Amino acid sequence: MNKREILKRLLNYLFEDKKGFAIAAVFLLIAAAADVSGPWLIRIFLDDYVSKDHYPAMMLWALAIGYITVTILSGFLHYAYGIRFSRIAVSIVQTIRKKVYASIINQPLSAFDYVPAGKLVSRVTNDTESLKELYVQVVASFLQSLALITAMLTAMYLLSPTLTLVVAILLPSVVLVMYYYQRRSSDPYRESRDLLTDINGVMSESIQGMSLIQLMGQEQRFSERFASLNERHLGAEVRIVKINGIFLRPLIDLLSGIALVSLVAIFGWQGHEVIGVGVLYAFISYLGRVTEPLIELMQRLSLLQQAIMAGERLFELMDAKQHQYGEDDAPIARGDINVSDVNFSYDGTTPVLNNISVSVKEGGFLALVGHTGSGKSTLASLLMGFYPPSSGEIQLGGRPIASLSQNALRNGIALVQQDPHVLPSSFRDNVTLGRNVSDEAVWDALGLVDMADYVRELPNALNTLLGTGDVSLSAGQKQLLALARVLVDKPRILILDEATANIDSGTEERVQQALSALRHTMTIVVIAHRLSTIADADNIMVLHRGHVEEQGTHQVLLAQQGRYWQMYQLQKTRAHLKELEEQARD
C-alpha cells in the first residue's frame, strides 16, 4: 500500500463510532464560532463606539458580558471536544492492537522462523502508540485547525474582502511548504522508526539471552552493536531536527510577517475612513489565530510521518496470511497415523525431510531417533499441523490433516516440547491453560507425572504462583508440568519431543509406566536421544539428514548393526564410563 491508502485506511476507523464523532464535531463547530466572536465583538466596540466617542452603558456591558461568555464557552467546548476525541482515539488504538495481536497468534509458525521476538514486540507496542498520537494529536488538531481557519476566513470576508484576499494568499504558500516538508522528511522518519525497532529488538533479545552473552564473554560485541544502532538512530534524528528547523517555524513566521505587513500597508494606503481600526484589529487577531494552527499543523506533520510508517508495519501484520485449517470439525476418533512420501523444506530450497513414510496403528508406540538436525522435531511439527508438507500426505485417524479444523486438530493431538513455557500464574492455571478442567482432573494428571506430592507440599498447593520468585521449577519439573497439561484432556495422539530428557531415572521410569497404561487409549510418538527410554516401542524410525535410514523394533535394529546399533553401543559405553567414574569417587 502507498501512503495515501495507508492514511485512508487509518482515518476510516474514525467513522466506526459515528455518534461519538458527530458529537465531537458539533462541539468543535460551536467552539470555532465562539473563537471568531471575540475579535468581532471588539471590532464593534472600537469602530461603533470608541471611534465615535459614544459609550452607552447598556451596550458596553452587553459587549463585555458577551466577550466573557464566548471566551468561557470556547474553552469549555474545546475541552469537551478534546475529551470526546481522545476517547474515540484510544478506542481505535485498542481495536487496532487487538486485531494485530489476533492476527499474530493466528499466523503459521513459519511466519516466526526468521523474526526475532523482541523486534516483533517492539513493533506492536511502539507502533500502536504512534497511532494514538496520530488520532489524538494530528487528526484532532487538523480538524480543530480546519474549523478555526474556515470560521476565521468567513469572518474576515464579511469584514473586508480586500484584506481577506491578502490573507488568502498565505494559505497556498503554507500548503506548498507543508507538501515539500512531507517529501523531505519521509525517508528520515522511516529510517528513525526502523532503527528504533531494531534498538528495542536488540535490547529485548540481549536480556533474554543474558546468560549466554555473559557465558561466551560477548558483552563488548553486543555493546558495540547496540552503540552502532544508537549512532545511526542519532544521525536520522539529527536530519529530522534540521528539516524541522528550516520548514516548521521560520518559514511560517516569514509568511505570516509578510501578510501582517501587507495588512498594515493597505490600511495606511486606504485610510481608517475606508477600513476601520476595529476591522484592522480583528484582522490582525484573526491572522494570529490562523497562523498558530498552521504552525501547529506543520509541527504535527512529524507525528503524521511516524504514524504512516507505524500504520504500514501494523497493517502488514494484520494482513499477513493466517494459518489455514480445514473445515472438518468432527473429533479425531482413532489414533492411527499414516505418513506417505512426505517432503518438507522451511525456505523452499533446502530439503529437511525427504520421502518420509510411516504408519502407526491406534494405541501404537512410534519412536523417532537420530542425530541433531536429522528432522525428528520437524516431522513432529508436521504431525501437529504447524506446517503443511511440501508434498506427500499426512493422515490422522484416517482423515487428511489438511481437512481437519483447528478445534479437531488441537483436541485430538498434543505435543510436549523439550523446552516448555511456564506462565507467570498459579500452578492450576499452568495446567488448565484456561480450559474448563476440575481440580480432580488436575490432580489426576499431576499424579500421572509424579508431581502431585510435590504440589501438595507447596504453600498454597494449586494456588501457588509460578514465575514470581517464590517457586522456581527445575528443567525436569517444567517438562513434567507440560506433560500434565496434555494428559488432562487425554488426546488421541501424544507426541513427546525429548519430554523426559531432563528428569531423573526414577521419575522417568514412573512416567514410562504411566504412558504404558495410557497406550490403550492413545497413540504415542516419542522423540528421544536416550535409547533406553524407547526400547519397548512398536516401531523405531532412525532419521539421518531427513531420510529414513532404518526402521524396526529395538531388537531388529540391534541385529542389523547399522546406525541405531552404533548409537546404542556409544550410549552403553558412555553409561559404563560414568558408572566407573562414580565407583572411583566412592
Coordinates of C-alpha atoms in Angstrom, one line a residue:
M1 CA 0.0 0.0 0.0
N2 CA 1.1 3.5 -0.7
K3 CA 1.0 6.4 1.9
R4 CA -2.4 7.6 0.7
E5 CA -4.0 4.2 1.0
I6 CA -2.5 3.7 4.5
L7 CA -3.7 7.1 5.7
K8 CA -7.2 6.5 4.2
R9 CA -7.4 3.1 6.0
L10 CA -6.3 4.7 9.3
L11 CA -8.9 7.5 9.0
N12 CA -11.7 5.1 8.2
Y13 CA -11.5 3.9 11.8
L14 CA -12.8 7.3 12.9
F15 CA -16.2 6.5 11.4
E16 CA -16.7 3.3 13.3
D17 CA -18.1 5.4 16.2
K18 CA -20.3 7.7 14.1
K19 CA -22.3 9.1 17.0
G20 CA -19.2 10.0 19.1
F21 CA -17.6 11.6 16.1
A22 CA -20.7 13.6 15.3
I23 CA -20.9 14.9 18.9
A24 CA -17.2 15.9 18.8
A25 CA -17.8 17.7 15.5
V26 CA -20.7 19.7 16.9
F27 CA -18.6 20.8 19.9
L28 CA -15.8 21.8 17.5
L29 CA -18.0 23.9 15.2
I30 CA -19.6 25.8 18.1
A31 CA -16.1 26.4 19.6
A32 CA -14.9 27.8 16.3
A33 CA -17.8 30.2 16.2
A34 CA -17.1 31.3 19.7
D35 CA -13.4 31.9 18.8
V36 CA -14.5 34.1 16.0
S37 CA -17.0 36.0 18.1
G38 CA -14.4 37.5 20.5
P39 CA -12.5 39.7 18.0
W40 CA -15.8 40.6 16.2
L41 CA -17.2 42.0 19.4
I42 CA -14.1 44.0 20.0
R43 CA -14.3 45.3 16.4
I44 CA -17.8 46.5 17.2
F45 CA -16.6 48.2 20.3
L46 CA -13.7 50.0 18.5
D47 CA -15.5 51.1 15.3
D48 CA -19.0 51.7 16.5
Y49 CA -18.3 53.3 19.9
V50 CA -14.7 54.3 20.6
S51 CA -14.1 55.9 17.1
K52 CA -17.4 57.9 17.6
D53 CA -16.7 58.7 21.2
H54 CA -20.0 57.2 22.1
Y55 CA -20.3 55.0 25.2
P56 CA -23.8 53.8 26.1
A57 CA -23.6 51.8 29.4
M58 CA -26.0 49.1 28.5
M59 CA -24.4 48.3 25.2
L60 CA -20.9 48.3 26.6
W61 CA -22.0 46.0 29.4
A62 CA -23.6 43.7 26.8
L63 CA -20.4 43.6 24.8
A64 CA -18.3 42.9 27.9
I65 CA -20.6 40.1 29.1
G66 CA -20.8 38.7 25.6
Y67 CA -17.0 38.7 25.2
I68 CA -16.5 36.9 28.6
T69 CA -19.3 34.4 27.7
V70 CA -17.9 33.4 24.3
T71 CA -14.4 33.1 25.8
I72 CA -15.6 30.7 28.6
L73 CA -17.8 28.9 26.1
S74 CA -14.8 28.4 23.7
G75 CA -12.6 27.0 26.4
F76 CA -15.3 24.6 27.7
L77 CA -16.2 23.4 24.2
H78 CA -12.5 22.8 23.2
Y79 CA -12.1 20.8 26.4
A80 CA -15.3 18.8 25.7
Y81 CA -14.1 18.2 22.1
G82 CA -10.6 17.1 23.3
I83 CA -12.1 14.6 25.8
R84 CA -14.5 13.2 23.3
F85 CA -12.0 12.8 20.5
S86 CA -9.3 11.4 22.9
R87 CA -11.9 8.7 23.9
I88 CA -12.5 7.9 20.3
A89 CA -8.7 7.8 19.6
V90 CA -8.0 5.4 22.5
S91 CA -10.8 3.1 21.4
I92 CA -9.4 3.0 17.9
V93 CA -5.9 2.2 19.1
Q94 CA -7.3 -0.6 21.3
T95 CA -9.2 -2.0 18.3
I96 CA -6.1 -2.0 16.1
R97 CA -4.0 -3.5 18.9
K98 CA -6.5 -6.3 19.4
K99 CA -6.6 -7.0 15.6
V100 CA -2.8 -7.0 15.3
Y101 CA -2.5 -9.5 18.3
A102 CA -5.2 -11.7 16.9
S103 CA -3.5 -11.8 13.5
I104 CA -0.1 -12.6 15.1
I105 CA -1.3 -15.5 17.1
N106 CA -3.2 -17.0 14.2
Q107 CA -0.3 -16.8 11.7
P108 CA 1.5 -20.0 10.8
L109 CA 4.7 -20.8 12.7
S110 CA 6.7 -20.3 9.5
A111 CA 6.0 -16.5 9.9
F112 CA 8.1 -16.5 13.1
D113 CA 11.0 -18.6 11.8
Y114 CA 13.2 -15.6 10.9
V115 CA 11.6 -12.8 13.0
P116 CA 13.2 -12.0 16.4
A117 CA 10.6 -11.9 19.2
G118 CA 12.0 -8.7 20.6
K119 CA 11.6 -6.9 17.3
L120 CA 8.1 -8.1 16.8
V121 CA 7.1 -7.0 20.3
S122 CA 8.7 -3.6 19.7
R123 CA 6.7 -3.1 16.5
V124 CA 3.4 -3.9 18.2
T125 CA 3.9 -1.7 21.3
N126 CA 5.7 1.3 19.7
D127 CA 3.7 1.5 16.5
T128 CA 0.3 1.4 18.2
E129 CA 1.5 4.2 20.5
S130 CA 2.4 6.2 17.3
L131 CA -1.1 5.6 16.0
K132 CA -2.5 7.1 19.2
E133 CA -0.5 10.2 18.6
L134 CA -2.0 10.3 15.1
Y135 CA -5.6 10.4 16.3
V136 CA -5.1 12.5 19.5
Q137 CA -2.5 15.0 18.2
V138 CA -2.6 15.1 14.4
V139 CA -6.3 14.4 13.4
A140 CA -7.7 16.2 16.4
S141 CA -5.5 19.3 15.7
F142 CA -6.2 19.1 12.0
L143 CA -10.0 19.2 12.4
Q144 CA -9.7 21.9 15.0
S145 CA -7.4 24.0 12.8
L146 CA -9.6 23.4 9.8
A147 CA -12.8 24.5 11.6
L148 CA -11.0 27.6 13.1
I149 CA -9.4 28.7 9.8
T150 CA -12.7 28.3 7.9
A151 CA -14.5 30.4 10.6
M152 CA -11.8 33.0 10.6
L153 CA -11.7 33.4 6.8
T154 CA -15.5 33.6 6.7
A155 CA -15.5 36.4 9.4
M156 CA -12.6 38.2 7.5
Y157 CA -14.5 38.1 4.3
L158 CA -17.6 39.6 5.9
L159 CA -15.5 42.4 7.4
S160 CA -13.3 43.2 4.3
P161 CA -13.0 41.1 1.1
T162 CA -9.9 43.2 0.2
L163 CA -7.9 42.3 3.3
T164 CA -9.2 38.7 3.1
L165 CA -7.5 38.4 -0.3
V166 CA -4.1 39.3 1.3
V167 CA -4.6 36.6 4.0
A168 CA -5.8 34.0 1.5
I169 CA -2.6 34.3 -0.5
L170 CA -0.8 33.0 2.6
L171 CA -2.6 29.7 2.6
P172 CA -1.4 28.2 -0.7
S173 CA 2.1 29.1 0.2
V174 CA 1.7 27.2 3.5
V175 CA 0.3 24.2 1.8
L176 CA 3.3 24.2 -0.6
V177 CA 5.7 24.4 2.3
M178 CA 3.8 21.5 4.1
Y179 CA 3.9 19.4 0.9
Y180 CA 7.7 19.9 0.4
Y181 CA 8.3 19.2 4.1
Q182 CA 6.4 16.0 3.9
R183 CA 8.5 14.9 0.9
R184 CA 11.8 15.8 2.6
S185 CA 11.0 14.3 6.0
S186 CA 9.5 10.9 4.9
D187 CA 12.7 8.9 4.5
P188 CA 14.4 10.2 7.7
Y189 CA 11.3 9.4 9.7
R190 CA 11.1 5.9 8.2
E191 CA 14.8 5.2 9.0
S192 CA 14.4 6.5 12.5
R193 CA 11.4 4.3 13.2
D194 CA 13.1 1.2 11.8
L195 CA 16.2 1.8 13.8
L196 CA 14.3 2.4 17.0
T197 CA 12.6 -1.0 16.4
D198 CA 16.0 -2.6 15.9
I199 CA 17.3 -1.0 19.1
N200 CA 14.3 -2.3 21.1
G201 CA 14.7 -5.7 19.5
V202 CA 18.4 -6.0 20.3
M203 CA 17.7 -4.9 23.9
S204 CA 14.9 -7.5 24.3
E205 CA 16.9 -10.3 22.8
S206 CA 20.0 -9.4 24.8
I207 CA 18.1 -9.5 28.1
Q208 CA 16.5 -12.9 27.1
G209 CA 19.9 -14.3 26.2
M210 CA 21.9 -12.6 29.0
S211 CA 23.2 -15.8 30.4
L212 CA 24.5 -16.9 27.0
I213 CA 26.1 -13.5 26.4
Q214 CA 28.0 -13.5 29.7
L215 CA 28.9 -17.2 29.4
M216 CA 30.5 -16.6 26.0
G217 CA 32.1 -13.3 27.0
Q218 CA 30.3 -11.3 24.3
E219 CA 29.4 -8.3 26.4
Q220 CA 31.7 -6.0 24.4
R221 CA 30.5 -7.1 21.0
F222 CA 26.8 -6.7 21.9
S223 CA 27.6 -3.3 23.4
E224 CA 29.3 -2.2 20.2
R225 CA 26.4 -3.4 18.1
F226 CA 23.9 -1.6 20.4
A227 CA 26.1 1.6 20.2
S228 CA 26.2 1.4 16.4
L229 CA 22.4 1.3 16.1
N230 CA 22.2 4.2 18.5
E231 CA 24.6 6.2 16.5
R232 CA 22.7 5.6 13.3
H233 CA 19.4 6.5 15.0
L234 CA 21.0 9.7 16.3
G235 CA 22.0 10.6 12.7
A236 CA 18.5 10.1 11.5
E237 CA 17.1 12.2 14.3
V238 CA 19.6 15.0 13.6
R239 CA 18.5 15.1 10.0
I240 CA 14.9 15.3 11.2
V241 CA 15.8 18.2 13.5
K242 CA 17.5 20.1 10.7
I243 CA 14.5 19.7 8.4
N244 CA 12.1 20.7 11.2
G245 CA 14.3 23.7 12.0
I246 CA 14.0 25.0 8.4
F247 CA 10.5 24.2 7.4
L248 CA 8.4 24.4 10.6
R249 CA 8.5 27.7 12.4
P250 CA 10.8 30.0 10.4
L251 CA 9.0 29.8 7.0
I252 CA 5.5 30.0 8.5
D253 CA 6.6 33.0 10.6
L254 CA 8.1 34.7 7.5
L255 CA 4.9 34.2 5.5
S256 CA 2.8 35.4 8.5
G257 CA 5.0 38.5 8.8
I258 CA 4.6 39.3 5.1
A259 CA 0.8 39.1 5.4
L260 CA 0.8 41.3 8.5
V261 CA 3.0 44.0 6.8
S262 CA 0.6 43.8 3.8
L263 CA -2.4 44.4 6.0
V264 CA -0.8 47.4 7.7
A265 CA 0.3 48.8 4.3
I266 CA -3.2 48.6 2.9
F267 CA -4.7 50.2 6.0
G268 CA -2.3 53.1 5.7
W269 CA -3.0 53.4 2.0
Q270 CA -6.8 53.4 2.1
G271 CA -7.0 55.1 5.5
H272 CA -9.2 54.4 8.5
E273 CA -12.2 56.0 6.9
V274 CA -12.4 53.1 4.5
I275 CA -11.1 50.4 6.8
G276 CA -11.8 50.9 10.5
V277 CA -9.4 50.5 13.3
G278 CA -11.6 47.7 14.7
V279 CA -11.5 45.9 11.4
L280 CA -7.7 46.1 11.3
Y281 CA -7.6 44.8 14.9
A282 CA -9.9 42.0 14.1
F283 CA -7.8 41.0 11.0
I284 CA -4.6 41.1 13.0
S285 CA -6.2 39.0 15.7
Y286 CA -7.6 36.5 13.2
L287 CA -4.2 36.4 11.4
G288 CA -2.5 35.4 14.6
R289 CA -5.2 32.8 15.2
V290 CA -4.9 31.4 11.7
T291 CA -1.1 31.2 11.7
E292 CA -0.9 29.4 15.0
P293 CA -3.0 26.4 13.8
L294 CA -0.9 26.3 10.6
I295 CA 2.3 26.2 12.6
E296 CA 0.8 23.5 14.9
L297 CA -0.2 21.5 11.8
M298 CA 3.4 21.8 10.5
Q299 CA 4.7 20.5 13.8
R300 CA 2.2 17.7 13.8
L301 CA 3.4 16.5 10.4
S302 CA 6.3 14.8 12.1
L303 CA 3.8 12.7 14.0
L304 CA 1.9 12.1 10.8
Q305 CA 5.0 10.7 9.2
Q306 CA 5.7 8.4 12.2
A307 CA 2.0 7.2 12.2
I308 CA 2.0 6.4 8.5
M309 CA 5.2 4.3 8.9
A310 CA 3.7 2.7 12.0
G311 CA 0.4 2.0 10.2
E312 CA 2.2 0.4 7.3
R313 CA 4.0 -2.0 9.5
L314 CA 0.9 -2.8 11.6
F315 CA -1.2 -3.4 8.5
E316 CA 1.5 -5.8 7.3
L317 CA 0.9 -7.8 10.4
M318 CA -2.9 -7.5 10.3
D319 CA -3.0 -8.5 6.6
A320 CA -0.5 -11.3 6.9
K321 CA -1.5 -14.8 5.8
Q322 CA -3.4 -16.7 8.5
H323 CA -2.8 -20.3 9.4
Q324 CA -5.1 -22.3 7.1
Y325 CA -7.1 -25.1 8.8
G326 CA -9.7 -27.4 7.2
E327 CA -13.4 -27.4 7.8
D328 CA -13.8 -30.9 9.2
D329 CA -14.7 -30.2 12.8
A330 CA -15.5 -33.8 13.8
P331 CA -13.3 -35.0 16.7
I332 CA -10.4 -37.4 15.8
A333 CA -12.0 -40.7 16.8
R334 CA -9.0 -43.0 16.1
G335 CA -5.3 -42.5 16.9
D336 CA -3.7 -44.2 13.8
I337 CA -1.1 -42.2 11.9
N338 CA -0.2 -42.5 8.2
V339 CA 2.6 -40.5 6.6
S340 CA 3.0 -41.1 2.9
D341 CA 6.0 -39.8 0.8
V342 CA 6.3 -36.5 2.8
N343 CA 8.8 -33.9 1.7
F344 CA 9.4 -30.6 3.5
S345 CA 11.6 -27.5 3.4
Y346 CA 11.4 -24.4 5.6
D347 CA 12.7 -22.0 3.0
G348 CA 11.6 -23.8 -0.1
T349 CA 15.2 -24.6 -1.3
T350 CA 16.9 -26.6 1.5
P351 CA 15.2 -30.0 2.0
V352 CA 14.7 -31.1 5.6
L353 CA 12.6 -34.2 5.1
N354 CA 12.8 -36.5 2.1
N355 CA 10.2 -39.2 1.2
I356 CA 9.2 -39.9 4.7
S357 CA 6.6 -42.8 5.0
V358 CA 5.5 -44.4 8.3
S359 CA 2.3 -45.9 9.7
V360 CA 1.3 -46.2 13.3
K361 CA -1.8 -48.1 14.5
E362 CA -4.1 -46.8 17.1
G363 CA -2.5 -47.3 20.6
G364 CA 0.9 -47.8 19.0
F365 CA 4.2 -46.5 20.1
L366 CA 6.4 -44.9 17.5
A367 CA 9.9 -43.7 18.4
L368 CA 12.0 -41.2 16.3
V369 CA 15.7 -41.2 16.8
G370 CA 18.7 -39.6 15.0
H371 CA 21.4 -37.1 15.4
T372 CA 20.7 -33.4 15.8
G373 CA 19.3 -31.9 12.5
S374 CA 18.0 -35.2 11.2
G375 CA 14.4 -33.9 11.0
K376 CA 12.8 -35.5 14.1
S377 CA 11.2 -32.3 15.6
T378 CA 10.3 -31.1 12.1
L379 CA 8.3 -34.3 11.5
A380 CA 6.6 -33.8 14.9
S381 CA 5.7 -30.2 13.8
L382 CA 4.1 -31.5 10.6
L383 CA 2.1 -34.1 12.6
M384 CA 0.8 -31.3 14.7
G385 CA -0.2 -29.3 11.6
F386 CA 2.1 -26.4 12.4
Y387 CA 3.5 -26.6 8.8
P388 CA 2.0 -28.1 5.7
P389 CA 4.2 -30.7 3.9
S390 CA 5.8 -29.5 0.7
S391 CA 4.5 -32.7 -0.9
G392 CA 3.0 -36.0 0.2
E393 CA 0.2 -36.5 2.7
I394 CA -0.3 -37.0 6.4
Q395 CA -3.5 -38.7 7.7
L396 CA -4.7 -38.7 11.4
G397 CA -7.4 -41.1 12.2
G398 CA -7.9 -41.9 8.5
R399 CA -8.5 -38.3 7.6
P400 CA -6.1 -35.9 5.8
I401 CA -4.6 -33.5 8.3
A402 CA -5.2 -30.6 5.8
S403 CA -9.0 -31.2 6.1
L404 CA -9.1 -31.0 9.9
S405 CA -10.4 -27.9 11.7
Q406 CA -8.3 -26.2 14.4
N407 CA -10.6 -27.5 17.1
A408 CA -10.4 -31.1 15.9
L409 CA -6.7 -31.0 15.4
R410 CA -5.8 -29.3 18.8
N411 CA -8.2 -31.6 20.8
G412 CA -7.1 -34.7 19.0
I413 CA -3.3 -34.4 19.1
A414 CA -1.0 -32.9 21.7
L415 CA 2.7 -32.1 21.9
V416 CA 5.0 -31.9 24.9
Q417 CA 8.0 -29.8 23.9
Q418 CA 11.6 -30.1 25.1
D419 CA 11.6 -26.5 26.5
P420 CA 8.1 -25.9 27.7
H421 CA 6.8 -22.4 28.6
V422 CA 5.7 -21.6 32.2
L423 CA 3.1 -18.9 32.7
P424 CA 3.6 -16.3 35.5
S425 CA 0.4 -17.6 37.1
S426 CA -0.8 -20.3 39.5
F427 CA 0.0 -24.0 39.3
R428 CA -3.6 -24.6 38.4
D429 CA -3.6 -22.1 35.6
N430 CA -0.4 -23.6 34.2
V431 CA -2.1 -27.0 33.9
T432 CA -5.5 -25.9 32.8
L433 CA -4.4 -23.1 30.4
G434 CA -7.9 -21.6 30.6
R435 CA -9.7 -24.8 29.9
N436 CA -12.7 -25.8 31.9
V437 CA -11.0 -28.5 34.0
S438 CA -11.9 -29.6 37.5
D439 CA -9.3 -29.7 40.3
E440 CA -9.8 -33.5 40.5
A441 CA -8.7 -33.9 36.8
V442 CA -5.7 -31.6 37.5
W443 CA -4.6 -33.7 40.5
D444 CA -5.0 -36.9 38.4
A445 CA -2.8 -35.5 35.7
L446 CA -0.2 -34.4 38.2
G447 CA -0.3 -37.9 39.8
L448 CA 0.4 -39.5 36.4
V449 CA 3.6 -37.5 36.0
D450 CA 4.7 -37.9 39.7
M451 CA 4.2 -34.3 40.7
A452 CA 1.1 -34.5 42.9
D453 CA 3.1 -34.9 46.2
Y454 CA 5.4 -32.0 45.3
V455 CA 2.5 -29.7 44.6
R456 CA 0.7 -30.6 47.8
E457 CA 3.7 -29.6 49.8
L458 CA 3.8 -26.1 48.3
P459 CA 2.5 -23.3 50.5
N460 CA -0.7 -22.8 48.5
A461 CA -0.9 -26.1 46.6
L462 CA -2.6 -25.5 43.2
N463 CA -2.9 -21.8 44.0
T464 CA 0.9 -21.4 44.3
L465 CA 2.2 -18.7 41.9
L466 CA 5.0 -19.7 39.5
G467 CA 7.4 -17.3 38.0
T468 CA 7.2 -14.8 40.9
G469 CA 10.5 -15.7 42.6
D470 CA 8.8 -17.7 45.4
V471 CA 8.7 -21.0 43.5
S472 CA 11.2 -21.9 40.7
L473 CA 10.8 -25.1 38.8
S474 CA 13.7 -27.1 37.5
A475 CA 14.0 -28.0 33.8
G476 CA 12.7 -31.5 34.6
Q477 CA 9.8 -30.2 36.6
K478 CA 8.8 -27.9 33.7
Q479 CA 8.7 -30.9 31.4
L480 CA 6.5 -32.8 33.9
L481 CA 4.2 -29.8 34.1
A482 CA 3.9 -29.7 30.3
L483 CA 3.2 -33.4 30.2
A484 CA 0.4 -32.9 32.9
R485 CA -1.1 -30.2 30.7
V486 CA -1.8 -32.6 27.8
L487 CA -2.8 -35.6 30.0
V488 CA -5.7 -33.5 31.4
D489 CA -7.5 -33.8 28.0
K490 CA -6.2 -37.3 27.1
P491 CA -5.7 -36.7 23.4
R492 CA -5.9 -39.5 20.9
I493 CA -2.3 -38.9 19.8
L494 CA 0.5 -37.7 22.1
I495 CA 3.9 -36.5 20.9
L496 CA 6.8 -36.2 23.3
D497 CA 9.7 -34.2 22.0
E498 CA 12.5 -35.1 24.4
A499 CA 10.0 -34.6 27.1
T500 CA 11.8 -36.9 29.6
A501 CA 15.4 -35.6 28.8
N502 CA 15.8 -33.6 32.0
I503 CA 14.2 -35.8 34.6
D504 CA 15.9 -38.4 36.8
S505 CA 15.8 -42.1 36.0
G506 CA 13.4 -42.9 38.8
T507 CA 10.8 -40.3 37.7
E508 CA 11.3 -41.3 34.1
E509 CA 10.5 -44.9 35.0
R510 CA 7.3 -43.8 36.6
V511 CA 6.4 -41.6 33.7
Q512 CA 7.0 -44.6 31.3
Q513 CA 4.7 -46.8 33.4
A514 CA 2.0 -44.1 33.2
L515 CA 2.4 -43.8 29.4
S516 CA 2.3 -47.6 29.1
A517 CA -1.0 -47.6 31.0
L518 CA -2.3 -44.9 28.6
R519 CA -1.3 -46.7 25.4
H520 CA -4.7 -48.4 25.1
T521 CA -6.4 -45.0 24.9
M522 CA -3.9 -43.0 22.8
T523 CA -1.1 -43.4 20.3
I524 CA 2.3 -42.2 21.4
V525 CA 5.1 -40.7 19.3
V526 CA 8.4 -40.2 21.2
I527 CA 11.5 -38.3 20.0
A528 CA 14.4 -39.4 22.2
H529 CA 18.2 -39.4 22.4
R530 CA 18.3 -41.8 25.3
L531 CA 17.6 -45.1 23.6
S532 CA 16.8 -46.9 26.8
T533 CA 13.5 -45.0 27.0
I534 CA 12.2 -46.3 23.7
A535 CA 13.3 -49.9 23.9
D536 CA 9.7 -51.2 24.0
A537 CA 8.5 -49.1 21.1
D538 CA 6.5 -50.9 18.4
N539 CA 8.5 -49.2 15.7
I540 CA 11.7 -47.2 15.9
M541 CA 12.4 -44.9 12.9
V542 CA 16.0 -43.8 12.5
L543 CA 16.4 -40.5 10.6
H544 CA 19.6 -39.2 9.1
R545 CA 19.7 -35.8 7.2
G546 CA 16.0 -36.0 6.5
H547 CA 15.9 -39.6 5.2
V548 CA 14.6 -42.8 6.9
E549 CA 17.8 -44.8 7.2
E550 CA 16.4 -47.7 9.4
Q551 CA 13.1 -48.8 10.8
G552 CA 12.0 -51.6 13.1
T553 CA 11.8 -52.8 16.7
H554 CA 14.7 -52.4 19.2
Q555 CA 15.9 -56.0 18.8
V556 CA 15.6 -56.0 15.0
L557 CA 17.6 -52.8 14.7
L558 CA 20.3 -54.1 17.0
A559 CA 20.6 -57.2 15.0
Q560 CA 21.1 -55.2 11.8
Q561 CA 24.2 -53.5 13.4
G562 CA 23.6 -50.3 11.5
R563 CA 23.3 -46.7 12.6
Y564 CA 20.9 -47.5 15.5
W565 CA 23.3 -50.2 16.8
Q566 CA 26.2 -47.6 16.7
M567 CA 24.2 -45.1 18.7
Y568 CA 23.2 -47.8 21.2
Q569 CA 26.8 -49.0 21.6
L570 CA 28.0 -45.4 22.1
Q571 CA 25.4 -44.8 24.8
K572 CA 26.3 -48.0 26.5
T573 CA 29.9 -47.0 26.5
R574 CA 29.2 -43.6 28.0
A575 CA 26.9 -45.1 30.7
H576 CA 29.7 -47.7 31.6
L577 CA 32.3 -44.9 31.8
K578 CA 30.0 -42.8 34.0
E579 CA 29.5 -45.8 36.3
L580 CA 33.2 -46.4 36.6
E581 CA 33.7 -42.7 37.5
E582 CA 31.1 -42.9 40.2
Q583 CA 32.7 -46.1 41.6
A584 CA 36.1 -44.4 41.6
R585 CA 34.7 -41.4 43.5
D586 CA 33.2 -43.7 46.1

